[in-house]
PDB file of C-alpha atoms in Angstrom:
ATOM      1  CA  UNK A   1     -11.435  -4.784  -1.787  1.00 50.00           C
ATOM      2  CA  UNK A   2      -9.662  -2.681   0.555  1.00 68.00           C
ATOM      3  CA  UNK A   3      -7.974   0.493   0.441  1.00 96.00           C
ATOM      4  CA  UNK A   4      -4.398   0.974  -1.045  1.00 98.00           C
ATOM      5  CA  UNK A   5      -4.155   4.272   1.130  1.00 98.00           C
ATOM      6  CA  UNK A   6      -6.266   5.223   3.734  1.00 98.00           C
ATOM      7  CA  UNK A   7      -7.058   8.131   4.816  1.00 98.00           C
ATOM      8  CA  UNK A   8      -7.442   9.113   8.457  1.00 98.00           C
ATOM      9  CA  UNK A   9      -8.050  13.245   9.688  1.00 98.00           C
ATOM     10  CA  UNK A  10      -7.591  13.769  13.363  1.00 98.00           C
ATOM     11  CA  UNK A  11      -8.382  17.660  13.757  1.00 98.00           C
ATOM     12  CA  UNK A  12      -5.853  19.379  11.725  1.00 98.00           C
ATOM     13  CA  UNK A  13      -3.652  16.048  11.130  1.00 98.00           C
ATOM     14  CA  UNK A  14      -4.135  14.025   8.025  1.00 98.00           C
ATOM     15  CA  UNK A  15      -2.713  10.345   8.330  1.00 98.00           C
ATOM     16  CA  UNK A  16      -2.083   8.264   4.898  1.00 98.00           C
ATOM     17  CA  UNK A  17      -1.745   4.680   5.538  1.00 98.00           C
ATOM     18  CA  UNK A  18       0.218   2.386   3.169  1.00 98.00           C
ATOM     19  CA  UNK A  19      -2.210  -0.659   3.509  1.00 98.00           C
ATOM     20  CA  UNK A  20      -0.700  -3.258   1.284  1.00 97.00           C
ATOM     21  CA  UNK A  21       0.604  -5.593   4.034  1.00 97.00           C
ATOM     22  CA  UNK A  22       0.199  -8.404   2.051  1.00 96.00           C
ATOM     23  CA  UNK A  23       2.352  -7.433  -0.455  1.00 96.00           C
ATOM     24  CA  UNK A  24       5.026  -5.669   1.818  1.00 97.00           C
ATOM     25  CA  UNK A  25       3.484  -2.273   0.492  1.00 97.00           C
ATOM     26  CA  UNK A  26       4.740  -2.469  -2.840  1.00 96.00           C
ATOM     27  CA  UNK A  27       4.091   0.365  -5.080  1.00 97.00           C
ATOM     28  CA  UNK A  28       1.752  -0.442  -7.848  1.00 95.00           C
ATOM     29  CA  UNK A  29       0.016   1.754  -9.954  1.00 95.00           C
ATOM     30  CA  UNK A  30      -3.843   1.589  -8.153  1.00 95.00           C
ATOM     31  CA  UNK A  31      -1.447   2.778  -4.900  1.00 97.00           C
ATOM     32  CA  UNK A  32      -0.225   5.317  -6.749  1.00 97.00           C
ATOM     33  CA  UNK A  33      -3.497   6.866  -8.227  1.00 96.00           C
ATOM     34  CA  UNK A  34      -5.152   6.769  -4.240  1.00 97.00           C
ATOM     35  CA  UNK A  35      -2.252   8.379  -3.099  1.00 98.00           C
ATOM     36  CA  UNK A  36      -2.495  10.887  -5.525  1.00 97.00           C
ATOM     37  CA  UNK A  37      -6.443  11.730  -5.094  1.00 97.00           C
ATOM     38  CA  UNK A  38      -4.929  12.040  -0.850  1.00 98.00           C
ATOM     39  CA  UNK A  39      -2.632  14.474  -1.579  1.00 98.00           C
ATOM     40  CA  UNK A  40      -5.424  16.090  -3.878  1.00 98.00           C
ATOM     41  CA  UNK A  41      -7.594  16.243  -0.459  1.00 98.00           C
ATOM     42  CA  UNK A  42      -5.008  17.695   1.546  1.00 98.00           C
ATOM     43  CA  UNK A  43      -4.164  20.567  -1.047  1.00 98.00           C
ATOM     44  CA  UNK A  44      -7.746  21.432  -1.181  1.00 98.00           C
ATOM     45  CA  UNK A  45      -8.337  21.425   2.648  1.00 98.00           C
ATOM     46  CA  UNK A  46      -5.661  23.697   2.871  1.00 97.00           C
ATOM     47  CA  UNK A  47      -5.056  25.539   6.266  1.00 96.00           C
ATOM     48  CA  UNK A  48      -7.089  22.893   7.985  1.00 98.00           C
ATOM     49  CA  UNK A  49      -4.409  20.744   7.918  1.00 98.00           C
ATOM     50  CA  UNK A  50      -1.649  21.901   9.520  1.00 98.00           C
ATOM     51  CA  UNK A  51       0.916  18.453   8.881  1.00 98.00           C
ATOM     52  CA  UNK A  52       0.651  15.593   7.092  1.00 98.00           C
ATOM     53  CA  UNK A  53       1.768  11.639   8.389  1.00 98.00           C
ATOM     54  CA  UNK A  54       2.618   8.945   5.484  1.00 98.00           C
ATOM     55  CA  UNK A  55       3.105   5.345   8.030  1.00 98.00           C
ATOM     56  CA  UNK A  56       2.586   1.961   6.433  1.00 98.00           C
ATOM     57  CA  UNK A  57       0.455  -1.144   7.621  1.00 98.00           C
ATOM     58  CA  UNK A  58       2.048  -4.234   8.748  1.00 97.00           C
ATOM     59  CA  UNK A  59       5.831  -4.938   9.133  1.00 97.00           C
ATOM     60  CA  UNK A  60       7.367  -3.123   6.335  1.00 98.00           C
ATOM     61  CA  UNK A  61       6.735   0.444   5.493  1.00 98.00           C
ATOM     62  CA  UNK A  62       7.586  -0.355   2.070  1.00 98.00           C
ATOM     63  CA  UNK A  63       9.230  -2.571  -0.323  1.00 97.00           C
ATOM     64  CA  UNK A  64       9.542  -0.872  -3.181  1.00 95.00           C
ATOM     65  CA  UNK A  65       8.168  -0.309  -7.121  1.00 93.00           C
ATOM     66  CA  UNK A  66       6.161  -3.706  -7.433  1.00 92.00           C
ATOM     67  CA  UNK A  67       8.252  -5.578 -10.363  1.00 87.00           C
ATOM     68  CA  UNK A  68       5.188  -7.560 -11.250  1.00 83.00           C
ATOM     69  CA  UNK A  69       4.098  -3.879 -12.839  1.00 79.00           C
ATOM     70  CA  UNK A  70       7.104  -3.512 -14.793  1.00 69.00           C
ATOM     71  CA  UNK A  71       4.964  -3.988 -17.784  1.00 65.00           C
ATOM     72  CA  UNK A  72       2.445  -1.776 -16.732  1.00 71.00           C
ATOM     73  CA  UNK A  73       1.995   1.559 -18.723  1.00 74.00           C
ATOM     74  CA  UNK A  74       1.792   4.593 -16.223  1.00 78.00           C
ATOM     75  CA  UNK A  75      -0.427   6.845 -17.732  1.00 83.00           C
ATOM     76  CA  UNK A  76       2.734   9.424 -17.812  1.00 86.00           C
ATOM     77  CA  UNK A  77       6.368   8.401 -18.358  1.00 81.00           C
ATOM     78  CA  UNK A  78       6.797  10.341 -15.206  1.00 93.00           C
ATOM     79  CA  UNK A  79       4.176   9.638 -13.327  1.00 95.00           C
ATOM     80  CA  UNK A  80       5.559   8.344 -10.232  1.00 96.00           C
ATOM     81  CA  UNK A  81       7.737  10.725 -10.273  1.00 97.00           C
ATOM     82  CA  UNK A  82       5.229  13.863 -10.291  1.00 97.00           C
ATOM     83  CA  UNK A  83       3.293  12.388  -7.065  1.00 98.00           C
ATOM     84  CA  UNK A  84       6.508  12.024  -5.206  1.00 98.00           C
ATOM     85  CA  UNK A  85       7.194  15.760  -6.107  1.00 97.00           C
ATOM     86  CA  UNK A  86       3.671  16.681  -5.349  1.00 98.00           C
ATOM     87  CA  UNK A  87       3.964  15.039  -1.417  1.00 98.00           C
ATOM     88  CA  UNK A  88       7.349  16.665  -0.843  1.00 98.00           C
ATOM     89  CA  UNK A  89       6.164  19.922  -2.259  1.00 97.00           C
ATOM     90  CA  UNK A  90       2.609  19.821  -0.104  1.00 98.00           C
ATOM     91  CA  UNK A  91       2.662  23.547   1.828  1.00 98.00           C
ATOM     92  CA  UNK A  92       2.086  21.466   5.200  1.00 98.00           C
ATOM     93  CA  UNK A  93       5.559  18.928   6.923  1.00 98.00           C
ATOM     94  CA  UNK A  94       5.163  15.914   5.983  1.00 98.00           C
ATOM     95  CA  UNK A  95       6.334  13.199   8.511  1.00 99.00           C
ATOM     96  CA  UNK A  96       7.107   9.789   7.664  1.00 98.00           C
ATOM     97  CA  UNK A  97       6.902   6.675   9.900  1.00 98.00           C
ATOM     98  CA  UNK A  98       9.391   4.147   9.025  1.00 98.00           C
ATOM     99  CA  UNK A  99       9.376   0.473  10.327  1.00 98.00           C
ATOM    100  CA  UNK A 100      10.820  -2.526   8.786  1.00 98.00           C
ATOM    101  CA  UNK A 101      12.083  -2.616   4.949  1.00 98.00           C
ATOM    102  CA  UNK A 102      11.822   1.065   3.425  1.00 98.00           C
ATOM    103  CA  UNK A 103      13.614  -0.283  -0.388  1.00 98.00           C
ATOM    104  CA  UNK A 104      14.297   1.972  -3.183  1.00 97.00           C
ATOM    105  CA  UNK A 105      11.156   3.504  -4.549  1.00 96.00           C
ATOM    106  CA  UNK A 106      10.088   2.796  -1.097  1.00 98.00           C
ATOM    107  CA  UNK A 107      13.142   5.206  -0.062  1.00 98.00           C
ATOM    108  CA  UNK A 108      12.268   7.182  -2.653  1.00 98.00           C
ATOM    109  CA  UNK A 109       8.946   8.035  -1.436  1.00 98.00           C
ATOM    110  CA  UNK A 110      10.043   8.859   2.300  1.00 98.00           C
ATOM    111  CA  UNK A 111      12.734  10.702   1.217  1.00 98.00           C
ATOM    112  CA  UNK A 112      10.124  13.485  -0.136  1.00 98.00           C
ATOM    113  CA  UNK A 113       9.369  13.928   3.879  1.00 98.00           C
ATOM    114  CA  UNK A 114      10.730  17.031   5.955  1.00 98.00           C
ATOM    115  CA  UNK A 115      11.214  14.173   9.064  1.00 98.00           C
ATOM    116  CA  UNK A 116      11.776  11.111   8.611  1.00 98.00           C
ATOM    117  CA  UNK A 117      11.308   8.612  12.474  1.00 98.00           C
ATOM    118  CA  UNK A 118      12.470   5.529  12.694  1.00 98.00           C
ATOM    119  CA  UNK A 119      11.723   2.528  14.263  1.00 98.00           C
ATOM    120  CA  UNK A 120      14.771   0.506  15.583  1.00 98.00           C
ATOM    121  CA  UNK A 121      13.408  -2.268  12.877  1.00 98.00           C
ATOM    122  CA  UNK A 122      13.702  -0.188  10.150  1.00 98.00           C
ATOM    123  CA  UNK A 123      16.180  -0.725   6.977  1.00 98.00           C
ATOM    124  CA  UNK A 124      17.169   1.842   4.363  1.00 98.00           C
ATOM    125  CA  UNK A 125      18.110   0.292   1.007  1.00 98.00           C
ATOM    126  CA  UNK A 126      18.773   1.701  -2.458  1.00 98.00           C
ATOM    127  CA  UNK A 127      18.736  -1.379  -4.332  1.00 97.00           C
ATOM    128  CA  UNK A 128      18.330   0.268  -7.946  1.00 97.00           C
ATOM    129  CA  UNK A 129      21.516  -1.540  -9.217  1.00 96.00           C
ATOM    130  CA  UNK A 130      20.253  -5.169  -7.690  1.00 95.00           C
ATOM    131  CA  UNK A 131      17.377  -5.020 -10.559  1.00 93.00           C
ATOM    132  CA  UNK A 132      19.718  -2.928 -13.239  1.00 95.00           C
ATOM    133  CA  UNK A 133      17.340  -0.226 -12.929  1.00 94.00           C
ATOM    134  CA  UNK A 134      18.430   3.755 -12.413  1.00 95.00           C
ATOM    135  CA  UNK A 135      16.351   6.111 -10.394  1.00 96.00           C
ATOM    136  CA  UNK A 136      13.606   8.229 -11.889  1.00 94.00           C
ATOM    137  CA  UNK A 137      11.477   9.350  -9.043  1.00 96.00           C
ATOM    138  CA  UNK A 138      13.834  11.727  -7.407  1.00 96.00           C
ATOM    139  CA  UNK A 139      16.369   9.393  -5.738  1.00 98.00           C
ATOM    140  CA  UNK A 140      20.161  10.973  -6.951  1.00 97.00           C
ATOM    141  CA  UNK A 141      19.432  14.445  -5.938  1.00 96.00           C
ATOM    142  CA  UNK A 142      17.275  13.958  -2.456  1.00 97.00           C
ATOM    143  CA  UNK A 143      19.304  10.922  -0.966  1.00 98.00           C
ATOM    144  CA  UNK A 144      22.619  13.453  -1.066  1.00 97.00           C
ATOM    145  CA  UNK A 145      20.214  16.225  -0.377  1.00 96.00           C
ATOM    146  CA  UNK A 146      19.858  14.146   2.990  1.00 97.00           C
ATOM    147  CA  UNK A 147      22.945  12.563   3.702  1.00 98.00           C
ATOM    148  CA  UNK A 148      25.892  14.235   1.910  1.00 97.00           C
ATOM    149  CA  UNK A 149      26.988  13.579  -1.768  1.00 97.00           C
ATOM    150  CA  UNK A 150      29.569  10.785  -0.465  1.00 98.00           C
ATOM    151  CA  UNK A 151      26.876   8.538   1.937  1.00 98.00           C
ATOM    152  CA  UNK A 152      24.779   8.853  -0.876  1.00 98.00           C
ATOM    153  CA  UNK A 153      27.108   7.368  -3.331  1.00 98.00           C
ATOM    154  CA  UNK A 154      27.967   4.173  -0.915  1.00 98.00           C
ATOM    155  CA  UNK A 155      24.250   3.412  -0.365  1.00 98.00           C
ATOM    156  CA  UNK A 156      23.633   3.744  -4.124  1.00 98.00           C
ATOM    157  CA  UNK A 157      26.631   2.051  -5.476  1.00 98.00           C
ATOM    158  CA  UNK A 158      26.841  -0.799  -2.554  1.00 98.00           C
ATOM    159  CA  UNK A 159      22.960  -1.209  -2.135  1.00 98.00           C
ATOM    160  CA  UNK A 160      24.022  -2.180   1.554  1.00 98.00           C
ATOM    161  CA  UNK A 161      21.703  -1.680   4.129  1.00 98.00           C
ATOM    162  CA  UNK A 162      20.907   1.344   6.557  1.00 98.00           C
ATOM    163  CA  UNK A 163      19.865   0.316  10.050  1.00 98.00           C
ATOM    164  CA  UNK A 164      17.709   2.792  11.900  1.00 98.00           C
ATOM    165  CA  UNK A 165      19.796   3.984  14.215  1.00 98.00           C
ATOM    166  CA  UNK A 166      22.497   4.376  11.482  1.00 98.00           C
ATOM    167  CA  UNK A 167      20.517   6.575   9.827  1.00 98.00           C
ATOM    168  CA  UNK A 168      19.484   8.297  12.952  1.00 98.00           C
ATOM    169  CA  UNK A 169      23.188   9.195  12.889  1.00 98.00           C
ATOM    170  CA  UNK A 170      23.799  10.210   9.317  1.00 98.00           C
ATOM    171  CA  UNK A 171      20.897  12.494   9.279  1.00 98.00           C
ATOM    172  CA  UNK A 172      18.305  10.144   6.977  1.00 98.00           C
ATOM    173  CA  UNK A 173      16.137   9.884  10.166  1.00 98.00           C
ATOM    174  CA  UNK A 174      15.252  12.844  12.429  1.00 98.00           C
ATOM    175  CA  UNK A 175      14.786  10.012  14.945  1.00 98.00           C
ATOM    176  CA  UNK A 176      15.144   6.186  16.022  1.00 98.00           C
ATOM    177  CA  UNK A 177      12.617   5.312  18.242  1.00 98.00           C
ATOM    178  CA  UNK A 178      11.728   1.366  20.023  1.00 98.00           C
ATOM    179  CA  UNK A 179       9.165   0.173  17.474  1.00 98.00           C
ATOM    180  CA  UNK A 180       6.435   0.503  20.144  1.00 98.00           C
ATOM    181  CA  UNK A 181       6.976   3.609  20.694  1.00 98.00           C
ATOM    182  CA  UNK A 182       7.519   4.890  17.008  1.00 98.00           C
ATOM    183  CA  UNK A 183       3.207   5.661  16.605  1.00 98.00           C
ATOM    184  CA  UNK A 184       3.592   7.745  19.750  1.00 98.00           C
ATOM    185  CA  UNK A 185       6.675   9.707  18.983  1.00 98.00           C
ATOM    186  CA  UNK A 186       5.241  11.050  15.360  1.00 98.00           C
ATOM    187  CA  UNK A 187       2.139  11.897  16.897  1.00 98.00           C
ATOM    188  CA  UNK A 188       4.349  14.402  19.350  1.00 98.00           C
ATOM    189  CA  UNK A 189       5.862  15.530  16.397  1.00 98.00           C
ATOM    190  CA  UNK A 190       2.641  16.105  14.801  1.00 98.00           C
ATOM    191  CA  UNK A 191       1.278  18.007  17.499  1.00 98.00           C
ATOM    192  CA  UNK A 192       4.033  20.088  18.375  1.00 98.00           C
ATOM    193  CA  UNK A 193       3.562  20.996  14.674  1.00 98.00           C
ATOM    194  CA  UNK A 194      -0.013  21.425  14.773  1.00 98.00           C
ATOM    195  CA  UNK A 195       0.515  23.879  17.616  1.00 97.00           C
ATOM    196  CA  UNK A 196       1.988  26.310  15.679  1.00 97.00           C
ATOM    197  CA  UNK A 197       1.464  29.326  13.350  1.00 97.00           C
ATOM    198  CA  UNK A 198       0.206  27.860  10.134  1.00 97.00           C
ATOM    199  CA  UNK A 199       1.313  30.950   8.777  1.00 96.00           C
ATOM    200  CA  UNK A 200       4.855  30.254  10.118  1.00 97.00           C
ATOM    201  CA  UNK A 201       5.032  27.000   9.248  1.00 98.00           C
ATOM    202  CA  UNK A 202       4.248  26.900   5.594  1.00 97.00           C
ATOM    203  CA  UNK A 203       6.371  29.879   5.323  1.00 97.00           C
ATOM    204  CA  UNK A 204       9.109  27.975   6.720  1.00 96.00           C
ATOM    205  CA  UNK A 205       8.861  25.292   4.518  1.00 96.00           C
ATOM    206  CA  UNK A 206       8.691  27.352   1.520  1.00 95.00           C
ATOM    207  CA  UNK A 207      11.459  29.270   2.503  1.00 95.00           C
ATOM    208  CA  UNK A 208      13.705  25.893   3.221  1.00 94.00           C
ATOM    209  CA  UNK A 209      12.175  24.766  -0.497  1.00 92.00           C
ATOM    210  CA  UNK A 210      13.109  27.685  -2.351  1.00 90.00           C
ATOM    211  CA  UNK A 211      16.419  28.270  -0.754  1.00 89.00           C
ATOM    212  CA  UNK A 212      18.059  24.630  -0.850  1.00 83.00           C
ATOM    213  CA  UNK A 213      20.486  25.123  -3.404  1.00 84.00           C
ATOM    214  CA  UNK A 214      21.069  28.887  -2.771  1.00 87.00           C
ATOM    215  CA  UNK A 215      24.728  30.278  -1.449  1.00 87.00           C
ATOM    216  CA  UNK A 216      24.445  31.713   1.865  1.00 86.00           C
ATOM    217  CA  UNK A 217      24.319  35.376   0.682  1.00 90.00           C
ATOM    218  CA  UNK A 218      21.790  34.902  -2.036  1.00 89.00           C
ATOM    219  CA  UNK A 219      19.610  32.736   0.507  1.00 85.00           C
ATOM    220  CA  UNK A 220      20.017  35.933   2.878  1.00 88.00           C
ATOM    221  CA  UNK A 221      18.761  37.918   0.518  1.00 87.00           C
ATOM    222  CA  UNK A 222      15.961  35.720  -0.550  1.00 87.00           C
ATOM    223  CA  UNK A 223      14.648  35.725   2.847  1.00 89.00           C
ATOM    224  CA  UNK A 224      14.228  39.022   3.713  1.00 88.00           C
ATOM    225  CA  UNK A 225      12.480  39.443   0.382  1.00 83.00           C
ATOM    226  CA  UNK A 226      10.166  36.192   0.178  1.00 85.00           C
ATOM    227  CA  UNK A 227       9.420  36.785   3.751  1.00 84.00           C
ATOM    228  CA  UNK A 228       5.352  36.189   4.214  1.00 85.00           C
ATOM    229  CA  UNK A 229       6.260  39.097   6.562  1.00 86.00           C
ATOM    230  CA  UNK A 230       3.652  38.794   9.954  1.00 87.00           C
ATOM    231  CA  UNK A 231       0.940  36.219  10.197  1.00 80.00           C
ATOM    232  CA  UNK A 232      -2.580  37.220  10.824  1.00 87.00           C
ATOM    233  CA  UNK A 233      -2.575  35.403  14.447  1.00 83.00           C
ATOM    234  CA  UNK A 234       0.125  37.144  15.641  1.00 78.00           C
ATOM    235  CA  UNK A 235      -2.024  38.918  18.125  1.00 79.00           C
ATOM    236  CA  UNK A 236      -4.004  36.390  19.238  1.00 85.00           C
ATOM    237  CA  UNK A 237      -1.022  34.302  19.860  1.00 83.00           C
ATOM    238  CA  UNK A 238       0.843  37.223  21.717  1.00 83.00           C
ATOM    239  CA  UNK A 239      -2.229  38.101  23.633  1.00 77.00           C
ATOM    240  CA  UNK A 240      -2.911  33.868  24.748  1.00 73.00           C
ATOM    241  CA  UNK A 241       1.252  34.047  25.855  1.00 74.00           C
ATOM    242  CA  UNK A 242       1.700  37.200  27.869  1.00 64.00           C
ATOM    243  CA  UNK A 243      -1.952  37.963  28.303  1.00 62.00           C
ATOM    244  CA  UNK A 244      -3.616  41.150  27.496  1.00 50.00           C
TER     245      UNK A 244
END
C-alpha cells in the first residue's frame, strides 16, 4: 500500500506529495493523519528547513473532502480543520503547486499557503453549496483573506469555476505558469527562499501572521515591538556580500 503523502527533503526543502491519483487526491481521513505526522517532521526539524512545497500526484491537485467518508468519525469534530491551521501556521512559506481540479476542501487546503503557482490547467472551485455542505476548515475567512470579501462571495455563492490565469489575476495565485513548467517555477521559488535569512524569513511570516487583521497604526506599532530585532548571520551574510 502506498503512501497517502510522501515525503521528499532536498537540503533545506521539504516536498509533501498528495499521492492519491487514483482517487483525484481526495481527502480522506488516513491522508489526513500522514499529513499531519509531515507537518509534525517539519516542526521538529526546525531551522533545517527553510520552506515547505505541498504539489499533488497525477492530474488533479485535489478534489476535495472524499464524500465516501462522510460517515467517517474524525477523531476530533475539528480535526481537519486543526491540520489545515497547523500547515498555514508552520514558521517556514509554504508553497503550493496547483494543477488540474483544486475543489473545496481541496481549496481549502491550498489556501493555508503563503504562494499559491498555478498551472494553466488548474481550476479553483468552492463547491460547498453543490453538496449542501458549509465550510469548516477555514474557507469564509481565508478565501476573502485572498481575494477580497466580494470575489469571495461570487466563488462561494456561484460555485463557478476559477481558471488559472484568472486567479493569477485576482490574487488567488502568485503565479500561472505552462503546466510543464509549473515543477520548475516552485522550485525557483523555493530556492530563492531557501537563500535567505532563516531568521528573516520566519520573522516575516510571523509578522504578516500576527498583523493580518491589524489597522495600519496598530500594525506599525506591532512591528517595531515584535521585531526579532538582528539575526545571528547578519555578519556572515554582510561579510560573503561586500567582503571583509
Amino acid at each position: 500500500m502506498s503512501d497517502l503523502v510522501l515525503f521528499e527533503r532536498t537540503g533545506a526543502i521539504v516536498t509533501l506529495t498528495l499521492n492519491r491519483p487514483d482517487k483525484r487526491n481526495a481527502l480522506n481521513l488516513a491522508l489526513w493523519g500522514e499529513l499531519a505526522a509531515h507537518l509534525d517532521a517539519v516542526r521538529a526539524l526546525g531551522e533545517n528547513i527553510a520552506v515547505v512545497i505541498l504539489r499533488a500526484s497525477g492530474q488533479v491537485f485535489c478534489a476535495g473532502n472524499d464524500l465516501k467518508e462522510r460517515g467517517a468519525k474524525a477523531p476530533e469534530r475539528d480535526y481537519q480543520a486543526k491540520i489545515v491551521t497547523r500547515l498555514a501556521d508552520l514558521a517556514q512559506p509554504v508553497i503550493v503547486a496547483v494543477q488540474g481540479g483544486c475543489f473545496t476542501g481541496g481549496l481549502e487546503l491550498a489556501l493555508a499557503g503563503d504562494i499559491i503557482v498555478a498551472g494553466e490547467s488548474a481550476s479553483f472551485a468552492d463547491t460547498h453549496g453543490k453538496f449542501a455542505l458549509v465550510p469548516a476548515w477555514g474557507m469564509s475567512q481565508r478565501l476573502p483573506r485572498r481575494v477580497g470579501q466580494w470575489k469571495a462571495r461570487e466563488m462561494s455563492f456561484t460555485g463557478l469555476p476559477v481558471s488559472g490565469r484568472e486567479a493569477e489575476r485576482i490574487g488567488l495565485a502568485n503565479h500561472c505558469v505552462p503546466d510543464t513548467e509549473l515543477d520548475s517555477a516552485v522550485a525557483r521559488l523555493a530556492e530563492a527562499i531557501a537563500s535567505q535569512s532563516r531568521h528573516s524569513v520566519f520573522a516575516y511570516k510571523r509578522l504578516y501572521r500576527e498583523q493580518d487583521d491589524l489597522p495600519l497604526q496598530a500594525g506599525l506599532a506591532h512591528e517595531v515591538f515584535a521585531s526579532a530585532g538582528v539575526g545571528p548571520d547578519f555578519a556572515e551574510r554582510v561579510s560573503g556580500q561586500f567582503g571583509k
